[in-house]
Coordinates of C-alpha atoms and ligand atoms in Angstrom, one line a residue:
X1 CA 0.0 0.0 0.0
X2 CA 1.7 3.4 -1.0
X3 CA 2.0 5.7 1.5
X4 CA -0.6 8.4 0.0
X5 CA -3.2 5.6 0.8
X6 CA -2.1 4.4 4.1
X7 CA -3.3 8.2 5.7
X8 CA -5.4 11.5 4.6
X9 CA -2.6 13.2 6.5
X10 CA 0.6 11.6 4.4
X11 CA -1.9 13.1 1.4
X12 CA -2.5 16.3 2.7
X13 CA 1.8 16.8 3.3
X14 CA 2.7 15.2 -0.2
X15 CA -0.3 18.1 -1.7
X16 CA 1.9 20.7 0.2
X17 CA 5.1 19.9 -0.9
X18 CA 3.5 20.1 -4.6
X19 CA 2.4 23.5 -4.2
X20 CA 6.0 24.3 -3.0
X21 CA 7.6 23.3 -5.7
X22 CA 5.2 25.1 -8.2
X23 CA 6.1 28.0 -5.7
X24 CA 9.5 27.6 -6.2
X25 CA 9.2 27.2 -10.1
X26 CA 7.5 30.6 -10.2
X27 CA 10.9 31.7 -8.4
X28 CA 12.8 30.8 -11.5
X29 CA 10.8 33.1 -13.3
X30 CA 9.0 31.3 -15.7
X31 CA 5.7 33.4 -15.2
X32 CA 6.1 36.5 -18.2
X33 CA 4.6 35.7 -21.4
X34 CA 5.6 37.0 -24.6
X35 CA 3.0 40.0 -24.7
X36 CA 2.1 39.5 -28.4
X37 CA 0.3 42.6 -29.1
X38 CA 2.7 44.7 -27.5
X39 CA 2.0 46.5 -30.8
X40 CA -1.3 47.6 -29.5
X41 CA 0.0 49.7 -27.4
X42 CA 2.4 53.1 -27.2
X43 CA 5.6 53.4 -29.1
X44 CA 6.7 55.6 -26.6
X45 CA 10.6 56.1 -26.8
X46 CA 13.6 54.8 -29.1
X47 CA 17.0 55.0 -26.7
X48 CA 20.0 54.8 -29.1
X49 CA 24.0 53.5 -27.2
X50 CA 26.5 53.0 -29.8
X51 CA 25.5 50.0 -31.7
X52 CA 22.1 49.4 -29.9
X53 CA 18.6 50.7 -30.8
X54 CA 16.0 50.1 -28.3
X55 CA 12.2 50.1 -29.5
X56 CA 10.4 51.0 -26.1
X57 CA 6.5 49.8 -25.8
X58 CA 3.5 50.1 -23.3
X59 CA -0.1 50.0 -22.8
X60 CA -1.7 53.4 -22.6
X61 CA -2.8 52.6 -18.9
X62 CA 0.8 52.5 -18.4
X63 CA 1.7 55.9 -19.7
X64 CA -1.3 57.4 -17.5
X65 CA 0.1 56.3 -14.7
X66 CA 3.6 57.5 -15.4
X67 CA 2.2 61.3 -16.2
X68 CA 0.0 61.4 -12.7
X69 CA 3.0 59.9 -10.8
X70 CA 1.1 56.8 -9.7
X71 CA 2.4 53.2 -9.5
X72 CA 1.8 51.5 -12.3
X73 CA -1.3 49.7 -12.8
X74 CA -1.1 45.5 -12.1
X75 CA -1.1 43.8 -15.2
X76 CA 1.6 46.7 -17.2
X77 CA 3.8 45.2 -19.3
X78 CA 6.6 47.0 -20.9
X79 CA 8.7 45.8 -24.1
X80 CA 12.3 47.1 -25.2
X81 CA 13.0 45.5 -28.9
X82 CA 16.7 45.3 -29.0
X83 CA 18.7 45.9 -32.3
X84 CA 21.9 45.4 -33.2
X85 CA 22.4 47.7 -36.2
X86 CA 19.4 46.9 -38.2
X87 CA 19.3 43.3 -36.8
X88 CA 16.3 42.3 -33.7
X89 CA 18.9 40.9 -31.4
X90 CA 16.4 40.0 -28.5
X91 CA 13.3 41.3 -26.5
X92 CA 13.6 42.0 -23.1
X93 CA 9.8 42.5 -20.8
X94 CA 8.9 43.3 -17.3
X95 CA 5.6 42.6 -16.1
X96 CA 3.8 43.7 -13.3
X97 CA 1.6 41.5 -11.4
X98 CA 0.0 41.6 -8.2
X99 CA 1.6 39.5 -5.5
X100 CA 4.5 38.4 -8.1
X101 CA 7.1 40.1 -6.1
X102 CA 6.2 37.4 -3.0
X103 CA 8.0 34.7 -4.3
X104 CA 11.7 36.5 -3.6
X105 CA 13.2 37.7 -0.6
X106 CA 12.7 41.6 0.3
X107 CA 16.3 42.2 -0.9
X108 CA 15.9 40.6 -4.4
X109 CA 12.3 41.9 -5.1
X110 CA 11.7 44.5 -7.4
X111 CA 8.2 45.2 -6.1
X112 CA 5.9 42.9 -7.7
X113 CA 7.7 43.1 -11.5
X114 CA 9.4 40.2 -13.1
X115 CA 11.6 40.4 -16.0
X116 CA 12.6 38.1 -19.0
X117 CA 14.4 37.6 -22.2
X118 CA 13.2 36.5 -25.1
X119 CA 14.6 35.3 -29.0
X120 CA 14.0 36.9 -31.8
X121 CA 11.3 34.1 -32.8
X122 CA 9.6 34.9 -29.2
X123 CA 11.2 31.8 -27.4
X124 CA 12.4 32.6 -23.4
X125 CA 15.7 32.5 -22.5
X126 CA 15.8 29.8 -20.3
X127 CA 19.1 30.8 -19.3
X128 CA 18.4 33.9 -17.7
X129 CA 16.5 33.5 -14.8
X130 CA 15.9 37.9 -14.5
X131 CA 17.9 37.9 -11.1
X132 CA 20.5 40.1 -12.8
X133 CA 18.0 42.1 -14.2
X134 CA 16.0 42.7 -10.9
X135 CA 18.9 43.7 -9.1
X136 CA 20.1 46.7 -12.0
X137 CA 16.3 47.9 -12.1
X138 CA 16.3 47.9 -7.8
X139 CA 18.1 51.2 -8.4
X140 CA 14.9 52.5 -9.7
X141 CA 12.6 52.0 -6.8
X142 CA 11.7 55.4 -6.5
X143 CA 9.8 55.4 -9.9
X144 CA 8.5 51.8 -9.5
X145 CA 11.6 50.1 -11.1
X146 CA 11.0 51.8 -14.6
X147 CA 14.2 53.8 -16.0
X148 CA 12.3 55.4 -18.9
X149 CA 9.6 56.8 -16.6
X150 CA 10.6 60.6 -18.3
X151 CA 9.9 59.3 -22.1
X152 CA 6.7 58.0 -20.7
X153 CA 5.5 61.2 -19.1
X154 CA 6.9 63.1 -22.3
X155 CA 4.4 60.9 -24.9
Ligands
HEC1 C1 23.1 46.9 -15.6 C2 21.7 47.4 -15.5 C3 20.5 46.7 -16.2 C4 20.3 45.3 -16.3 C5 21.2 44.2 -15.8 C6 19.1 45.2 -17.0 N1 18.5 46.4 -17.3 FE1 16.7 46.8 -18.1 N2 17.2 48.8 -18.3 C7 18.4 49.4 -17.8 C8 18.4 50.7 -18.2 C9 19.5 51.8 -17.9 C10 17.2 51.0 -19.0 C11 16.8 52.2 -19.7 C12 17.0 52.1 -21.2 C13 18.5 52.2 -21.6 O1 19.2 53.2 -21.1 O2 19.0 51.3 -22.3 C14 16.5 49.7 -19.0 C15 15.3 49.5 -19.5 C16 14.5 48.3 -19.5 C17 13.2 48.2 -19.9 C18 12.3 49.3 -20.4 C19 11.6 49.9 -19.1 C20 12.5 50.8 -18.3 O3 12.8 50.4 -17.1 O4 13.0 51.8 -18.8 C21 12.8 46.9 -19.8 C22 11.5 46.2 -20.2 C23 14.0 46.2 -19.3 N3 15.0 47.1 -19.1 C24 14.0 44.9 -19.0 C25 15.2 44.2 -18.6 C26 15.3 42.8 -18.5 C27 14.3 41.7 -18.9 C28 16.6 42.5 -18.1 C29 17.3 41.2 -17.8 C30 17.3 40.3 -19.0 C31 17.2 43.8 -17.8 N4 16.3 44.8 -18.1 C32 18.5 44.0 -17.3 C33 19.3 48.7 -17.0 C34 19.4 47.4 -16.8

């Protein structure tokens, strides 16, 4: 008889350790989705550095928020396309979601935002698990973790 059978209780602890590991899995940062009609929403800045164009994108929710100073909305994505010369060399998102920012310690939380890489053909980066990324944007707390919070309020 397996163990599972022999007691509700051995059940109930082998359910829990389940929902642990899920928890731990959204740790990794698996939860941001390619936001396919980014498009949709506001071209709101290009940011040229030597060799790199950046195609900036957000919802107009977004850029409402950023003009009255608010916190952005739950649910805000924002896209940078990344070109190298005239070559899409990656995307890069943050998403927003509310209670996202519970699965990391207070020191490696940038509030509840997550952030990802992506291929040009739209596949994550499973590499790149957004810890790096978290910690640069932490600088940024004071505008909700968002550099290009001035581009926004100048759309
Ligand atoms: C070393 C610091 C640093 C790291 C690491 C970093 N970023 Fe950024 N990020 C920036 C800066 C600075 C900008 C503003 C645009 C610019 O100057 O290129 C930015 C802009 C962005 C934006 C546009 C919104 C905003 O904050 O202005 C997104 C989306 C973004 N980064 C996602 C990511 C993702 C995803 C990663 C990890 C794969 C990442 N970033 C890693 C510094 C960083």
């Amino acid at each position: 008889m397996s163990l599972a059978r022999k007691s509700p209780i051995v059940l109930a602890i082998l359910t829990l350790i389940g929902a642990a590991s899920v928890w731990q899995a959204w740790a990794e940062n698996d939860r941001v989705q390619f936001p396919e009609n980014y498009k949709n929403g506001v071209h709101y800045a290009t940011v040229n550095r030597g060799g790199v164009r950046e195609e900036l994108y957000t919802s107009p929710e977004a850029i409402a928020a950023a003009k009255r100073g608010d916190p952005f909305p739950d649910g805000t994505f924002i896209m940078m396309e990344d070109y190298r010369g005239d070559q899409l060399h990656r995307y890069v998102v943050m998403e927003k979601q509310k209670g996202w920012g519970e699965a990391y310690s207070e020191s490696a939380r940038a509030g509840d935002w997550e952030f990802r890489e992506f291929a040009p053909d739209r596949s994550p980066n499973m590499s790149e698990n957004g810890q790096r990324c978290m910690s640069c944007h932490q600088s940024e707390a004071g505008q909700d973790f968002v550099f290009t919070i001035d581009q926004m309020r100048e759309e």
